[in-house]
Tab-separated table of C-alpha atoms in Angstrom:
chain	number	residue	atom	x	y	z
A	257	MET	CA	-23.669	20.318	13.960
A	258	SER	CA	-21.713	16.959	14.082
A	259	GLU	CA	-17.871	16.849	13.525
A	260	PRO	CA	-17.097	15.713	10.262
A	261	ALA	CA	-16.142	12.069	9.675
A	262	ARG	CA	-12.215	11.270	9.877
A	263	LEU	CA	-9.905	8.501	10.056
A	264	ASP	CA	-7.082	8.748	12.486
A	265	LEU	CA	-4.126	7.243	10.194
A	266	VAL	CA	-1.701	9.268	11.931
A	267	GLY	CA	-2.787	7.407	15.079
A	268	LEU	CA	-2.333	4.203	13.489
A	269	PHE	CA	1.188	4.755	12.261
A	270	ALA	CA	1.986	5.983	15.580
A	271	GLY	CA	0.542	3.064	17.525
A	272	SER	CA	1.303	0.347	15.193
A	273	GLY	CA	3.798	1.950	12.542
A	274	TRP	CA	6.914	0.880	14.421
A	275	ARG	CA	5.924	-2.966	14.020
A	276	GLU	CA	7.894	-5.038	11.517
A	277	TYR	CA	5.994	-7.473	9.312
A	278	GLY	CA	8.611	-10.019	8.139
A	279	GLU	CA	10.476	-7.338	6.299
A	280	SER	CA	13.639	-5.508	7.605
A	281	VAL	CA	11.942	-2.293	7.953
A	282	THR	CA	9.115	-0.997	10.019
A	283	GLN	CA	5.489	-0.542	8.738
A	284	LEU	CA	6.036	3.240	9.061
A	285	ALA	CA	9.314	3.045	7.332
A	286	HIS	CA	8.025	1.036	4.476
A	287	ALA	CA	5.038	3.292	4.003
A	288	LEU	CA	7.185	6.534	3.788
A	289	GLN	CA	9.572	4.929	1.548
A	290	CYS	CA	6.908	3.866	-0.673
A	291	ALA	CA	5.329	7.444	-0.938
A	292	ALA	CA	8.870	8.866	-1.170
A	293	LEU	CA	9.338	6.627	-4.579
A	294	ALA	CA	5.724	7.604	-5.814
A	295	HIS	CA	6.699	11.108	-5.479
A	296	GLN	CA	9.961	10.701	-7.190
A	297	ASP	CA	8.277	9.126	-10.023
A	298	ARG	CA	5.915	12.216	-10.095
A	299	ALA	CA	3.020	10.261	-9.355
A	300	ASP	CA	-0.429	12.375	-8.623
A	301	ASP	CA	-1.690	12.914	-5.233
A	302	GLU	CA	-4.070	10.233	-5.214
A	303	VAL	CA	-1.411	7.673	-6.393
A	304	VAL	CA	0.932	9.035	-3.651
A	305	VAL	CA	-1.942	8.697	-0.877
A	306	ALA	CA	-2.508	4.981	-2.155
A	307	ALA	CA	1.402	4.483	-1.702
A	308	LEU	CA	1.508	5.685	1.432
A	309	VAL	CA	-1.466	3.933	3.216
A	310	HIS	CA	-1.135	0.759	0.921
A	311	ASP	CA	-0.624	-1.430	3.869
A	312	VAL	CA	-2.871	0.081	6.364
A	313	GLY	CA	-4.654	-3.160	6.521
A	314	HIS	CA	-1.489	-4.466	8.281
A	315	LEU	CA	-1.957	-1.878	10.929
A	316	VAL	CA	-5.532	-2.568	11.880
A	317	GLY	CA	-5.983	-6.447	11.606
A	318	HIS	CA	-3.731	-9.746	11.659
A	319	ALA	CA	-6.064	-11.854	9.687
A	320	ASP	CA	-4.947	-14.756	7.669
A	321	GLU	CA	-3.906	-13.592	4.053
A	322	ARG	CA	-6.108	-15.503	1.578
A	323	PRO	CA	-6.770	-14.824	-2.192
A	324	GLU	CA	-10.009	-13.601	-1.408
A	325	ARG	CA	-9.238	-11.389	1.734
A	326	HIS	CA	-5.790	-9.983	2.412
A	327	HIS	CA	-4.744	-6.791	3.840
A	328	GLY	CA	-4.943	-4.839	0.821
A	329	SER	CA	-8.946	-5.468	0.707
A	330	GLY	CA	-9.099	-4.804	4.489
A	331	GLY	CA	-7.308	-1.526	4.035
A	332	ALA	CA	-9.138	-0.759	1.143
A	333	ALA	CA	-12.550	-1.327	2.985
A	334	LEU	CA	-11.057	0.890	5.796
A	335	VAL	CA	-10.346	4.040	3.911
A	336	ARG	CA	-12.831	3.933	0.881
A	337	PRO	CA	-15.503	6.201	2.500
A	338	PHE	CA	-12.655	8.713	2.692
A	339	VAL	CA	-11.091	8.556	-0.771
A	340	PRO	CA	-11.680	8.568	-4.622
A	341	PRO	CA	-12.469	5.105	-5.761
A	342	ARG	CA	-9.049	4.977	-7.378
A	343	VAL	CA	-7.174	5.076	-4.086
A	344	ALA	CA	-9.221	2.294	-2.606
A	345	TRP	CA	-8.847	0.336	-6.007
A	346	LEU	CA	-5.009	0.606	-5.842
A	347	ILE	CA	-4.785	-0.517	-2.316
A	348	GLU	CA	-6.975	-3.148	-2.567
A	349	HIS	CA	-5.269	-4.284	-5.913
A	350	HIS	CA	-1.405	-3.896	-4.817
A	351	VAL	CA	-1.433	-7.439	-3.626
A	352	ILE	CA	-3.232	-8.662	-6.744
A	353	ALA	CA	-0.380	-6.843	-8.768
A	354	LYS	CA	2.222	-8.618	-7.343
A	355	ARG	CA	0.465	-12.090	-8.535
A	356	TYR	CA	0.168	-10.328	-11.820
A	357	LEU	CA	3.899	-9.401	-11.975
A	358	CYS	CA	5.136	-12.907	-11.004
A	359	THR	CA	2.517	-14.421	-13.497
A	360	VAL	CA	3.965	-12.587	-16.348
A	361	ASP	CA	7.537	-12.354	-15.294
A	362	PRO	CA	8.680	-15.711	-13.441
A	363	ARG	CA	12.222	-13.987	-12.680
A	364	TYR	CA	9.966	-11.308	-10.350
A	365	VAL	CA	9.296	-14.090	-7.875
A	366	GLU	CA	13.152	-14.461	-7.481
A	367	GLN	CA	13.200	-10.515	-6.539
A	368	LEU	CA	10.790	-10.703	-3.840
A	369	SER	CA	11.996	-10.578	-0.422
A	370	SER	CA	11.283	-13.760	1.568
A	371	ALA	CA	8.186	-12.452	3.243
A	372	SER	CA	6.708	-11.420	0.013
A	373	ARG	CA	7.529	-14.761	-1.747
A	374	ARG	CA	5.622	-16.126	1.608
A	375	SER	CA	2.750	-13.846	1.224
A	376	TYR	CA	2.366	-14.375	-2.527
A	377	ALA	CA	2.133	-18.159	-1.970
A	378	VAL	CA	-0.722	-17.603	0.599
A	379	GLN	CA	-2.663	-14.866	-1.255
A	380	GLY	CA	-2.837	-17.234	-4.464
A	381	ALA	CA	0.358	-17.045	-6.374
A	382	ARG	CA	0.080	-17.130	-10.167
A	383	LEU	CA	-3.044	-15.663	-11.601
A	384	GLN	CA	-5.470	-17.556	-13.932
A	385	PRO	CA	-5.775	-16.402	-17.632
A	386	ASP	CA	-9.144	-14.933	-16.992
A	387	GLU	CA	-8.079	-13.178	-13.668
A	388	GLN	CA	-4.886	-11.595	-15.962
A	389	LEU	CA	-7.177	-10.357	-18.128
A	390	ALA	CA	-9.634	-8.694	-15.948
A	391	LEU	CA	-6.803	-7.010	-14.217
A	392	GLU	CA	-5.335	-5.593	-17.482
A	393	THR	CA	-8.460	-4.292	-18.726
A	394	ARG	CA	-8.807	-2.019	-15.572
A	395	PRO	CA	-8.333	1.606	-16.153
A	396	TRP	CA	-6.157	1.780	-13.034
A	397	PHE	CA	-4.207	-1.125	-13.652
A	398	ALA	CA	-0.894	0.520	-14.644
A	399	ASP	CA	-0.864	2.535	-11.493
A	400	ALA	CA	-1.479	-0.680	-9.575
A	401	VAL	CA	1.642	-2.107	-11.029
A	402	ARG	CA	3.765	1.044	-10.269
A	403	LEU	CA	2.196	0.984	-6.745
A	404	ARG	CA	3.588	-2.598	-6.473
A	405	ARG	CA	7.020	-2.071	-8.134
A	406	TRP	CA	7.615	0.858	-5.390
A	407	ASP	CA	5.946	-1.399	-2.589
A	408	ASP	CA	8.878	-4.059	-3.326
A	409	ALA	CA	11.633	-1.419	-3.580
A	410	ALA	CA	10.607	0.503	-0.313
A	411	LYS	CA	12.237	-2.055	2.334
A	412	VAL	CA	15.608	-0.455	2.761
A	413	PRO	CA	16.684	-0.657	6.348
A	414	GLY	CA	17.743	2.941	7.366
A	415	GLY	CA	16.373	4.480	4.220
A	416	ILE	CA	16.310	8.228	4.523
A	417	CYS	CA	12.831	9.828	3.455
A	418	ALA	CA	10.264	12.555	4.943
A	419	PRO	CA	8.597	12.088	7.959
A	420	LEU	CA	4.804	11.482	8.058
A	421	ILE	CA	3.937	15.094	8.845
A	422	ALA	CA	5.315	16.039	5.078
A	423	TYR	CA	2.270	14.300	4.065
A	424	ALA	CA	0.448	16.491	6.416
A	425	PRO	CA	-1.854	18.311	3.667
A	426	LEU	CA	-2.548	15.153	1.693
A	427	LEU	CA	-3.535	12.993	4.843
A	428	GLU	CA	-5.971	15.632	5.941
A	429	ARG	CA	-7.147	16.493	2.823
A	430	TYR	CA	-8.513	12.886	2.470
A	431	PHE	CA	-8.961	11.726	6.137
A	432	GLY	CA	-9.783	15.058	8.175
A	433	PRO	CA	-7.581	16.755	10.804
A	434	GLN	CA	-5.116	14.576	12.364
A	435	ARG	CA	-3.515	14.329	15.732
A	436	TRP	CA	0.231	14.620	14.966
A	437	PRO	CA	2.218	13.283	17.999
A	438	ALA	CA	5.963	13.826	18.184
A	439	GLY	CA	8.254	10.753	17.259
A	440	PRO	CA	10.807	9.328	14.882
A	441	GLY	CA	9.170	9.019	11.445
A	442	LEU	CA	6.213	11.019	12.359
A	443	ASP	CA	7.494	14.438	12.731
A	444	ARG	CA	11.104	14.240	12.376
């Protein structure tokens, strides 16, 4: 009998989550802060797991960001075999949700970190009216906007939140058994 499929997300965070990506926090700290904000906002499990792994595309590749291919699309492709369609869609569309928010509220651009402003420009900047309408009519649109707002707020240096192991039941439900090494942000 073959072993069930799994994706070692804990290994990805343990191996690459310590990297900063132009922000003042590491990938792991950012992921944990984003998931904590989703949990505080009483998001359901699918949205919390999307918040936790929304930037997994940064952990597995360093491809140039473009409107048609970015870390959101790469991350969604990675997790799609393991998660409900909504989770993968939210991961893919958190980038487009930033473009949406900047399109409908020009002040939003001013609130972005400098790294987010740079990525906004290379990811396509303002949405065209047809792109905006297509996004607004999607069933998970509101969740993508919520995720985007948590993403922007989850960049607090030294922010205190639960370690990754607090999400063990959620991660293992979707991605299979995980190896749990010791380390800051992982188990403490």
